[in-house]
Short mmCIF file of C-alpha atoms and ligand atoms in Angstrom, two decimals:
data_model
loop_
_atom_site.label_atom_id
_atom_site.label_comp_id
_atom_site.label_asym_id
_atom_site.label_seq_id
_atom_site.Cartn_x
_atom_site.Cartn_y
_atom_site.Cartn_z
CA UNK A 174 5.91 -25.61 15.60
CA UNK A 175 4.73 -22.05 15.26
CA UNK A 176 5.19 -20.66 11.77
CA UNK A 177 2.35 -18.17 11.84
CA UNK A 178 2.96 -14.57 10.85
CA UNK A 179 3.21 -12.37 13.91
CA UNK A 180 1.24 -9.13 13.77
CA UNK A 181 1.47 -6.34 16.32
CA UNK A 182 -1.63 -4.16 16.72
CA UNK A 183 -1.00 -0.78 18.39
CA UNK A 184 -4.38 0.84 19.05
CA UNK A 185 -5.74 2.53 22.15
CA UNK A 186 -9.45 2.00 21.40
CA UNK A 187 -10.16 -1.37 22.94
CA UNK A 188 -13.17 -2.17 20.71
CA UNK A 189 -11.15 -1.63 17.52
CA UNK A 190 -8.21 -3.51 19.00
CA UNK A 191 -10.29 -6.57 19.86
CA UNK A 192 -12.15 -6.42 16.51
CA UNK A 193 -8.83 -6.49 14.64
CA UNK A 194 -7.39 -9.15 16.94
CA UNK A 195 -10.39 -11.44 16.44
CA UNK A 196 -10.26 -11.15 12.64
CA UNK A 197 -6.53 -11.83 12.52
CA UNK A 198 -6.71 -14.66 15.08
CA UNK A 199 -9.41 -16.49 13.16
CA UNK A 200 -7.45 -16.11 9.92
CA UNK A 201 -4.34 -17.83 11.18
CA UNK A 202 -2.19 -14.95 12.34
CA UNK A 203 -0.53 -14.68 15.71
CA UNK A 204 -1.57 -11.36 17.25
CA UNK A 205 0.21 -9.18 19.79
CA UNK A 206 -1.47 -6.03 21.07
CA UNK A 207 -0.51 -2.75 22.69
CA UNK A 208 -2.63 0.20 23.80
CA UNK A 209 0.03 2.90 23.77
CA UNK A 210 3.16 3.81 21.86
CA UNK A 211 5.56 2.99 24.68
CA UNK A 212 3.94 -0.41 25.16
CA UNK A 213 4.04 -0.95 21.40
CA UNK A 214 7.78 -0.31 21.26
CA UNK A 215 8.31 -2.68 24.18
CA UNK A 216 6.34 -5.49 22.51
CA UNK A 217 7.97 -4.76 19.15
CA UNK A 218 11.50 -5.03 20.45
CA UNK A 219 10.86 -8.25 22.34
CA UNK A 220 8.87 -10.09 19.62
CA UNK A 221 9.98 -8.66 16.26
CA UNK A 222 6.60 -8.98 14.50
CA UNK A 223 6.29 -9.49 10.72
CA UNK A 224 3.84 -6.62 10.41
CA UNK A 225 2.57 -3.72 12.52
CA UNK A 226 -0.94 -2.22 12.45
CA UNK A 227 -0.57 1.24 13.90
CA UNK A 228 -3.11 3.79 15.12
CA UNK A 229 -1.73 7.34 14.81
CA UNK A 230 -3.68 8.94 17.66
CA UNK A 231 -2.23 7.27 20.73
CA UNK A 232 -2.52 8.50 24.32
CA UNK A 233 1.19 8.93 25.06
CA UNK A 234 2.87 9.80 21.75
CA UNK A 235 1.96 10.26 18.09
CA UNK A 236 2.11 7.05 16.02
CA UNK A 237 4.46 8.86 13.62
CA UNK A 238 7.25 8.69 16.18
CA UNK A 239 6.87 4.90 16.18
CA UNK A 240 7.37 4.87 12.39
CA UNK A 241 10.46 7.11 12.67
CA UNK A 242 11.95 4.98 15.41
CA UNK A 243 11.39 1.65 13.62
CA UNK A 244 12.58 2.93 10.23
CA UNK A 245 16.00 3.82 11.66
CA UNK A 246 16.79 0.11 11.68
CA UNK A 247 13.94 -2.04 10.30
CA UNK A 248 11.90 -2.38 7.12
CA UNK A 249 9.08 -4.27 8.84
CA UNK A 250 5.83 -3.33 7.06
CA UNK A 251 3.69 -0.81 8.94
CA UNK A 252 0.01 -0.30 8.11
CA UNK A 253 -1.54 2.82 9.56
CA UNK A 254 -5.12 2.76 10.87
CA UNK A 255 -6.55 6.19 10.16
CA UNK A 256 -9.87 8.02 10.10
CA UNK A 257 -11.37 9.10 6.79
CA UNK A 258 -10.90 12.79 7.37
CA UNK A 259 -7.18 12.65 8.01
CA UNK A 260 -5.71 12.79 4.47
CA UNK A 261 -2.76 14.89 5.56
CA UNK A 262 -1.94 12.44 8.34
CA UNK A 263 -2.04 9.55 5.87
CA UNK A 264 0.33 11.30 3.47
CA UNK A 265 2.65 12.24 6.30
CA UNK A 266 2.63 8.66 7.62
CA UNK A 267 3.38 7.22 4.16
CA UNK A 268 6.15 9.72 3.51
CA UNK A 269 7.59 8.96 6.96
CA UNK A 270 7.86 5.29 6.02
CA UNK A 271 4.51 3.58 6.59
CA UNK A 272 3.77 1.04 3.84
CA UNK A 273 0.07 1.66 3.57
CA UNK A 274 -2.99 2.72 5.50
CA UNK A 275 -6.46 1.42 6.19
CA UNK A 276 -9.29 3.90 6.60
CA UNK A 277 -11.54 3.56 9.65
CA UNK A 278 -14.14 2.18 9.71
CA UNK A 279 -12.91 -0.82 7.72
CA UNK A 280 -14.32 -4.27 7.08
CA UNK A 281 -12.86 -7.73 7.47
CA UNK A 282 -12.18 -8.28 3.77
CA UNK A 283 -10.34 -4.99 3.37
CA UNK A 284 -8.21 -5.53 6.47
CA UNK A 285 -7.18 -9.01 5.36
CA UNK A 286 -6.43 -7.89 1.79
CA UNK A 287 -4.18 -5.05 3.03
CA UNK A 288 -2.39 -7.40 5.43
CA UNK A 289 -1.78 -9.97 2.68
CA UNK A 290 -0.51 -7.30 0.28
CA UNK A 291 1.88 -5.88 2.91
CA UNK A 292 3.25 -9.32 3.78
CA UNK A 293 3.72 -10.13 0.10
CA UNK A 294 5.50 -6.82 -0.52
CA UNK A 295 7.80 -7.66 2.36
CA UNK A 296 9.13 -10.69 0.50
CA UNK A 297 8.76 -9.60 -3.10
CA UNK A 298 9.23 -5.86 -3.02
CA UNK A 299 10.79 -5.82 -6.48
CA UNK A 300 9.27 -8.89 -8.06
CA UNK A 301 5.73 -8.70 -6.74
CA UNK A 302 3.20 -10.04 -9.21
CA UNK A 303 5.75 -10.46 -11.94
CA UNK A 304 6.73 -13.87 -13.27
CA UNK A 305 10.06 -15.22 -14.46
CA UNK A 306 9.56 -13.68 -17.88
CA UNK A 307 9.33 -10.18 -16.36
CA UNK A 308 5.62 -9.79 -16.82
CA UNK A 309 3.00 -8.49 -14.46
CA UNK A 310 -0.64 -9.46 -14.82
CA UNK A 311 -3.79 -8.51 -12.97
CA UNK A 312 -7.25 -9.19 -14.36
CA UNK A 313 -7.02 -8.34 -18.09
CA UNK A 314 -4.00 -6.08 -17.69
CA UNK A 315 -0.54 -7.30 -18.62
CA UNK A 316 2.75 -5.43 -18.34
CA UNK A 317 5.82 -6.71 -20.13
CA UNK A 318 8.69 -5.02 -18.30
CA UNK A 319 11.35 -6.19 -20.71
CA UNK A 320 9.64 -4.75 -23.77
CA UNK A 321 7.95 -1.90 -21.90
CA UNK A 322 4.57 -2.95 -23.24
CA UNK A 323 1.13 -2.80 -21.67
CA UNK A 324 -1.78 -4.89 -22.94
CA UNK A 325 -5.42 -4.98 -21.95
CA UNK A 326 -7.37 -8.04 -23.07
CA UNK A 327 -4.40 -8.91 -25.32
CA UNK A 328 -4.61 -5.55 -27.09
CA UNK A 329 -1.52 -3.36 -26.91
CA UNK A 330 -2.13 -0.02 -25.18
CA UNK A 331 -0.13 2.86 -26.64
CA UNK A 332 1.35 4.75 -23.74
CA UNK A 333 3.89 7.58 -23.73
CA UNK A 334 7.19 6.91 -21.91
CA UNK A 335 5.98 8.85 -18.88
CA UNK A 336 2.63 7.06 -18.81
CA UNK A 337 4.38 3.72 -19.02
CA UNK A 338 6.73 4.64 -16.18
CA UNK A 339 3.80 5.53 -13.95
CA UNK A 340 1.91 2.31 -14.72
CA UNK A 341 5.03 0.17 -14.22
CA UNK A 342 5.79 1.87 -10.90
CA UNK A 343 2.26 1.34 -9.55
CA UNK A 344 2.28 -2.29 -10.72
CA UNK A 345 5.59 -2.94 -8.95
CA UNK A 346 3.88 -1.85 -5.74
CA UNK A 347 0.47 -3.30 -6.53
CA UNK A 348 -1.97 -3.42 -3.67
CA UNK A 349 -0.25 -0.56 -1.93
CA UNK A 350 -0.94 3.15 -2.13
CA UNK A 351 1.86 5.42 -3.41
CA UNK A 352 1.61 9.09 -2.43
CA UNK A 353 1.50 11.76 -5.15
CA UNK A 354 4.89 13.01 -3.95
CA UNK A 355 6.54 9.59 -4.10
CA UNK A 356 5.23 8.95 -7.65
CA UNK A 357 6.41 12.38 -8.81
CA UNK A 358 9.81 11.76 -7.23
CA UNK A 359 10.17 8.35 -8.89
CA UNK A 360 8.95 9.41 -12.34
CA UNK A 361 10.32 12.94 -12.74
CA UNK A 362 13.09 12.91 -10.15
CA UNK A 363 12.11 16.25 -8.69
CA UNK A 364 8.97 18.22 -8.11
CA UNK A 365 7.85 21.75 -8.89
CA UNK A 366 4.61 23.69 -8.57
CA UNK A 367 3.13 22.00 -11.65
CA UNK A 368 4.00 18.42 -10.71
CA UNK A 369 0.66 17.39 -9.25
CA UNK A 370 -1.15 18.78 -12.29
CA UNK A 371 1.26 16.91 -14.59
CA UNK A 372 0.64 13.68 -12.70
CA UNK A 373 -3.15 14.15 -12.83
CA UNK A 374 -3.08 14.80 -16.59
CA UNK A 375 -0.95 11.71 -17.21
CA UNK A 376 -3.18 9.64 -14.95
CA UNK A 377 -6.34 10.79 -16.72
CA UNK A 378 -4.79 9.72 -20.05
CA UNK A 379 -3.65 6.38 -18.61
CA UNK A 380 -7.11 5.58 -17.26
CA UNK A 381 -8.72 6.50 -20.58
CA UNK A 382 -6.25 4.32 -22.48
CA UNK A 383 -6.72 1.39 -20.09
CA UNK A 384 -10.44 1.66 -20.77
CA UNK A 385 -11.60 2.75 -17.32
CA UNK A 386 -15.23 3.74 -17.12
CA UNK A 387 -17.04 5.30 -14.19
CA UNK A 388 -18.70 2.70 -12.01
CA UNK A 389 -16.63 -0.15 -13.40
CA UNK A 390 -13.71 -1.89 -11.78
CA UNK A 391 -10.57 0.16 -12.33
CA UNK A 392 -7.00 -1.08 -12.40
CA UNK A 393 -5.82 2.09 -10.71
CA UNK A 394 -7.67 3.61 -7.77
CA UNK A 395 -7.33 7.27 -6.86
CA UNK A 396 -7.12 7.48 -3.07
CA UNK A 397 -8.36 11.06 -2.88
CA UNK A 398 -5.93 13.49 -1.29
CA UNK A 399 -3.32 10.76 -0.78
CA UNK A 400 -2.17 8.99 -3.92
CA UNK A 401 -2.81 6.10 -6.32
CA UNK A 402 -3.07 2.37 -5.79
CA UNK A 403 -3.01 -0.40 -8.38
CA UNK A 404 -5.39 -3.25 -7.63
CA UNK A 405 -3.68 -6.55 -7.08
CA UNK A 406 -6.55 -8.90 -6.34
CA UNK A 407 -9.51 -9.88 -8.49
CA1 CA B 533 -6.59 6.35 18.81
#
């Protein structure tokens, strides 16, 4: 019986494609590959993979059109493979409906962690990381959703309502990057010229209150130019 997760890799660079395929193969995933967007759509619609790894720069069409096409009907997680310098492309891909991105060049551990997080999110979008009592814990951080409380090392952290809303939102999507625009939309409902600044100020206060220090492991990572990500693995 074949109960492996099926992952479709759409990437035109054959060395990256075979690197990714080898890693996923050896870690128990079933891998399908495509070297162009049209081939990717063909494979997608005949195999219905559980997850798609998508390069944006494809020879026939932009990867974004794949995301648009799939999102008309499916919520299958899509991870974008993108070069470091393409912040705008990452934001655009996320706001178009990609679940996350991986920056090239990436290592084995990072690829596997992103894949696991995306597959988990697929099943537990609203309950990810939280237990029956409505709590979320990662490392020393605990969020009690029912009482709207955050604790670090069992000490209560005093957050404003807005700060709490931001932390709770990131924790609900732990392991996955949320764009600045999507956080602003979720927390304030609308955006204006000062929104990014407001978010940055709140985030600086949150990090201070959570006890983040430069060089140490942080609960919340700033993905520069893109958004914020809460860590979900030790
Ligand atoms: Ca490419």
